[in-house]
mmCIF file of C-alpha atoms in Angstrom:
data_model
loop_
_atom_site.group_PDB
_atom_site.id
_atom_site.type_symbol
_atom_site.label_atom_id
_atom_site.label_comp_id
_atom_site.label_asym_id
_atom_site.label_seq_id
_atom_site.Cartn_x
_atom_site.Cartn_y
_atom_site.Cartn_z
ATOM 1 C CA UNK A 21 0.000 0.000 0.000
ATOM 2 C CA UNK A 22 0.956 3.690 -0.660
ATOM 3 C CA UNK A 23 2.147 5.974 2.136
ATOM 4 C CA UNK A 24 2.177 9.383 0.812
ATOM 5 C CA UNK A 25 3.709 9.851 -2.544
ATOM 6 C CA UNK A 26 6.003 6.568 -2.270
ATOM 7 C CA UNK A 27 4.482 3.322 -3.452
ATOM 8 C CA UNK A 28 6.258 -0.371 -3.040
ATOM 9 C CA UNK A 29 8.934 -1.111 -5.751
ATOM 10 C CA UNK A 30 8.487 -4.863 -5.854
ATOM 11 C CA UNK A 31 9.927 -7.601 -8.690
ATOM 12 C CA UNK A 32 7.611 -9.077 -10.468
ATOM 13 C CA UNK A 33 8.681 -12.226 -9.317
ATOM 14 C CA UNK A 34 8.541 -11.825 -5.530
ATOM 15 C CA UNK A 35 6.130 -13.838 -3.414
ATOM 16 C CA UNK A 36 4.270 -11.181 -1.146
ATOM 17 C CA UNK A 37 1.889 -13.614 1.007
ATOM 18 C CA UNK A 38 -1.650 -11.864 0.934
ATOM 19 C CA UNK A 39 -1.851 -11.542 4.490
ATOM 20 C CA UNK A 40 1.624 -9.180 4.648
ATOM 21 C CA UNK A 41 1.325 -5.508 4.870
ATOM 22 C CA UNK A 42 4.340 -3.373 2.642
ATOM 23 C CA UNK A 43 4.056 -0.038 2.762
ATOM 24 C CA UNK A 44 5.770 3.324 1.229
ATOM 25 C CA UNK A 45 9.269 3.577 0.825
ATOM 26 C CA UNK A 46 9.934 -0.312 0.257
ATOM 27 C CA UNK A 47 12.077 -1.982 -2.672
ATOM 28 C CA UNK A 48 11.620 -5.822 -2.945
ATOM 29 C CA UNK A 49 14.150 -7.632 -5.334
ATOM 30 C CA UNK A 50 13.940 -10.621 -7.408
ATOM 31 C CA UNK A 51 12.623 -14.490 -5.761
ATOM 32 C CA UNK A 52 12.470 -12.689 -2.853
ATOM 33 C CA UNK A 53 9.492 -13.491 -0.571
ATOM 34 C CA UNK A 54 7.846 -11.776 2.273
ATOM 35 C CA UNK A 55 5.860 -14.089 4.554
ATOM 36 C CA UNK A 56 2.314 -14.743 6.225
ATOM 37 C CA UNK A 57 1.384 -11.495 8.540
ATOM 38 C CA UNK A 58 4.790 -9.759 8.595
ATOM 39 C CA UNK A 59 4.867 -5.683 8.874
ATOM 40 C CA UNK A 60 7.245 -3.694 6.072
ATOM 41 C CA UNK A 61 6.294 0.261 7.540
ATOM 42 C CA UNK A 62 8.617 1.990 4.869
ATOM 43 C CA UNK A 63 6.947 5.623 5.944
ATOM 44 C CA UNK A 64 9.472 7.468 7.675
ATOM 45 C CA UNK A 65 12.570 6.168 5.373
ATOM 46 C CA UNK A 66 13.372 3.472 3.332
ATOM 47 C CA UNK A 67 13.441 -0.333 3.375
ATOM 48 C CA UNK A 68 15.699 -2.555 0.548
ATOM 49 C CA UNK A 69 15.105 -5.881 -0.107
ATOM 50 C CA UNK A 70 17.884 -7.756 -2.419
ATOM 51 C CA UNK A 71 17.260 -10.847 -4.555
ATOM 52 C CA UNK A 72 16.416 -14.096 -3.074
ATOM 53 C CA UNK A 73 15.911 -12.861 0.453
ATOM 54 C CA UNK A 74 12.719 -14.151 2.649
ATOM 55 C CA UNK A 75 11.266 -12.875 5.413
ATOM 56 C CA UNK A 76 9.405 -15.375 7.322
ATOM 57 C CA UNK A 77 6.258 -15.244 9.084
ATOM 58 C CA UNK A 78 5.643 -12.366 11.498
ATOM 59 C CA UNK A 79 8.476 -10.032 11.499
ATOM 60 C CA UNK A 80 8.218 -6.559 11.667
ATOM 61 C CA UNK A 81 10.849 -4.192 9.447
ATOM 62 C CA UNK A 82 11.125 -0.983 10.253
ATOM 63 C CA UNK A 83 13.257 2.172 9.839
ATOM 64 C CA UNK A 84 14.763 4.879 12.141
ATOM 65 C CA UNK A 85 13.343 8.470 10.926
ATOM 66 C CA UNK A 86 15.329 10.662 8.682
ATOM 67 C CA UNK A 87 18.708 8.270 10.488
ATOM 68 C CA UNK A 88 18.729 4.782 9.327
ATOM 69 C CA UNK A 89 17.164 2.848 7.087
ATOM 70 C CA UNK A 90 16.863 -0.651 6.573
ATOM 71 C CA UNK A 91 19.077 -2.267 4.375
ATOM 72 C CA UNK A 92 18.700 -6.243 3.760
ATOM 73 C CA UNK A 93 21.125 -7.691 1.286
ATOM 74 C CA UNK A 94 21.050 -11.055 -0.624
ATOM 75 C CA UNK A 95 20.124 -14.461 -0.120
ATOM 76 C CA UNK A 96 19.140 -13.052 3.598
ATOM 77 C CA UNK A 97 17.293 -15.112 6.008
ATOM 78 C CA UNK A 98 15.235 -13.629 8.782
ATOM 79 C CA UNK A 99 13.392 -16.176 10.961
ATOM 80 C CA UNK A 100 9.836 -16.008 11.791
ATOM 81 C CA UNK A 101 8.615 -13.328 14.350
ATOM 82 C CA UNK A 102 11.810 -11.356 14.043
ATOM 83 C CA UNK A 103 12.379 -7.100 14.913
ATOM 84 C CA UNK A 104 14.508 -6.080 12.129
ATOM 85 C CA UNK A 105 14.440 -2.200 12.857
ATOM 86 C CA UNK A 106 16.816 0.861 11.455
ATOM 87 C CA UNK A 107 19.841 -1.711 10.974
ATOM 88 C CA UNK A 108 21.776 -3.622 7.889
ATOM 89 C CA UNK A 109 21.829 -7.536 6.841
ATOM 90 C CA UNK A 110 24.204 -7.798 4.419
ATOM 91 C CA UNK A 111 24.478 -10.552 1.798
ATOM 92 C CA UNK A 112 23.378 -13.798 3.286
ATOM 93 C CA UNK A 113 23.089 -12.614 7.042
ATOM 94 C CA UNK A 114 21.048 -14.721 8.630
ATOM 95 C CA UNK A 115 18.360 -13.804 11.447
ATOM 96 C CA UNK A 116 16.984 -16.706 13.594
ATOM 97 C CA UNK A 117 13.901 -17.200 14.960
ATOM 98 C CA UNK A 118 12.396 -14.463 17.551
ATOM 99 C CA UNK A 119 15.411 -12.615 17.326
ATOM 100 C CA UNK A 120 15.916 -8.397 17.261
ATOM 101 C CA UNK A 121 18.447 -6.424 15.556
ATOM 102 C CA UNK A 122 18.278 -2.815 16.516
ATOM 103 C CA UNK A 123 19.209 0.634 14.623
ATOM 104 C CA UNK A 124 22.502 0.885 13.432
ATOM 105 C CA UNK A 125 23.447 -2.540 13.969
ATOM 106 C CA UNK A 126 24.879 -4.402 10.727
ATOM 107 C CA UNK A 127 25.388 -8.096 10.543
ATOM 108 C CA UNK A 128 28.241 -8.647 7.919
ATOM 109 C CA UNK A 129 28.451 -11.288 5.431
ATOM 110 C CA UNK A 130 27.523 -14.573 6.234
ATOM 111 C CA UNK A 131 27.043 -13.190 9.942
ATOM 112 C CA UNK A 132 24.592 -14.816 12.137
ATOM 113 C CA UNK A 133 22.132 -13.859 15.159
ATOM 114 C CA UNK A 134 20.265 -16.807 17.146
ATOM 115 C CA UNK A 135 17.440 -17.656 17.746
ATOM 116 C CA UNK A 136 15.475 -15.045 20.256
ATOM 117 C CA UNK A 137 18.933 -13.015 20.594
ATOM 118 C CA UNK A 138 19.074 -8.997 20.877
ATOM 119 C CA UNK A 139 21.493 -7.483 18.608
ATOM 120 C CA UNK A 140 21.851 -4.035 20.603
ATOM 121 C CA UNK A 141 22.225 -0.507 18.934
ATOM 122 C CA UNK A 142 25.469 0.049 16.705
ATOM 123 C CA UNK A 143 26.639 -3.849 17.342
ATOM 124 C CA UNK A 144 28.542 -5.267 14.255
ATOM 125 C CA UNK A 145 28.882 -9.132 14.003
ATOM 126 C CA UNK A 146 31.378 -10.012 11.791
ATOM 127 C CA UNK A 147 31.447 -12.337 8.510
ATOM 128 C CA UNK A 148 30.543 -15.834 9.511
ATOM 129 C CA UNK A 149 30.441 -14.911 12.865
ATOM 130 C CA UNK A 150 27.383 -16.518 15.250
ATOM 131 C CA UNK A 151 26.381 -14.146 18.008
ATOM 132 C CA UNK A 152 23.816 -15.571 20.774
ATOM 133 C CA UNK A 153 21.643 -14.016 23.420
ATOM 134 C CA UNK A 154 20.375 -11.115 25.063
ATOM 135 C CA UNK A 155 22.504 -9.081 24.571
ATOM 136 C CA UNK A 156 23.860 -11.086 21.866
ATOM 137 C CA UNK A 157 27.669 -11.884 22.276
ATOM 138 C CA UNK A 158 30.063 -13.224 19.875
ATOM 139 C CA UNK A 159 29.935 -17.844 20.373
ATOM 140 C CA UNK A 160 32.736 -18.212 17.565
ATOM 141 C CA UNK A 161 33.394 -18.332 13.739
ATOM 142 C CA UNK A 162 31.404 -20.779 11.649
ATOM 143 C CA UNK A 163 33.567 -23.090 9.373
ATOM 144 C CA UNK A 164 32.827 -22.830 6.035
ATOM 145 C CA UNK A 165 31.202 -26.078 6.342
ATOM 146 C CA UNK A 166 28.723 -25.008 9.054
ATOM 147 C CA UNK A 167 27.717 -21.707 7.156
ATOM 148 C CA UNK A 168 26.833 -23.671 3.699
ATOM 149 C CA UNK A 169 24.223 -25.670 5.702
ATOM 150 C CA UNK A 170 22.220 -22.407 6.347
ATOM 151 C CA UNK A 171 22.839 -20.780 2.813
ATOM 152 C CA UNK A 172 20.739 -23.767 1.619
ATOM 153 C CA UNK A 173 17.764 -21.909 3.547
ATOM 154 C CA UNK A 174 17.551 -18.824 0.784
ATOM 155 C CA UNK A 175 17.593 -21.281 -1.996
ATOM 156 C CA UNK A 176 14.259 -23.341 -0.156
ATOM 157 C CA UNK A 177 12.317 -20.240 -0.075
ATOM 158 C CA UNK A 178 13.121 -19.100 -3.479
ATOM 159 C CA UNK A 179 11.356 -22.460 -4.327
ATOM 160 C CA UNK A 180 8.911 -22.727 -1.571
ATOM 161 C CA UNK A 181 7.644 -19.018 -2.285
ATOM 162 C CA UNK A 182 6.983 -19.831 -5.707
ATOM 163 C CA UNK A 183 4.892 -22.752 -5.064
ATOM 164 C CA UNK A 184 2.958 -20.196 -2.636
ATOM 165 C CA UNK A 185 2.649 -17.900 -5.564
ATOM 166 C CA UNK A 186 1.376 -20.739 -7.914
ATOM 167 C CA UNK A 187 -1.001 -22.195 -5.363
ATOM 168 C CA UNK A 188 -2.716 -18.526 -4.601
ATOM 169 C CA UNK A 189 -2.873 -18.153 -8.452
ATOM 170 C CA UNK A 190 -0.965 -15.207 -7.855
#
């Protein structure tokens, strides 16, 4: 839906479940998908999707007025009922379950945050890094290994959100 003058940019090719609200200022990029009740508020600045990201069932994105914006990258994953507020995901970041990532944080490439962690204000995790808790706290590197097994996630719901899309006739 349109918030002012800005209206959704989203590919043509994006699952947007019919029950998800995106709204204003909000890019969406290719075999993305955007879940089953989640929030995308893009009113006060602007929210970026990249290609082949998903977010899953019952997060909320949001955006930091006139400061931050929020800037997801990639092949991203964030986990059902996630905050993703004011911060960046970079190219396959990964949010579990229940977690929160807060404005001005940035999770770098391949980064991870737990399930039902707290990434505070202006916290970096590193590439391939796995942070837990609340506050969330670097646990170690992931071996190269480790971090293929959840890159296989963006590639499911590339696939998954299309049969969605072909099931709703959509």
């Amino acid at each position: 839906m349109p918030f002012e003058e800005h209206r959704p940019q989203i590919a043509a090719d994006a699952f947007i479940a019919p029950t998800a609200l995106v709204m204003g200022q909000v890019t969406i990029g290719p075999a993305s998908s955007v879940w089953y009740h989640c929030v995308l508020r893009g009113d006060t600045n602007f929210i970026r999707i990249g290609a082949r990201s998903n977010i899953q069932d019952g997060t909320i994105v949001h955006v930091n007025r006139a400061a931050e914006a929020a800037i997801i990258g990639d092949d991203v994953t964030v986990g059902h009922a996630c905050i993703i507020h004011a911060c960046t995901l970079e190219d396959r970041a990964f949010v579990g379950m229940g977690a929160t990532v807060l404005d001005g944080a940035v999770i770098e490439e391949g980064g991870m945050l737990g399930a039902g962690a707290l990434l505070t204000p202006r916290k970096r995790i590193g590439r391939n890094e796995l942070w837990t808790g609340s506050p969330a706290r670097l646990v170690r590197v992931m071996s190269a290994e480790e971090r293929a097994r959840f890159d296989r996630t963006a590639a499911h719901y590339v696939e998954l959100g299309q049969r969605h899309r072909a099931s709703l006739g959509l």
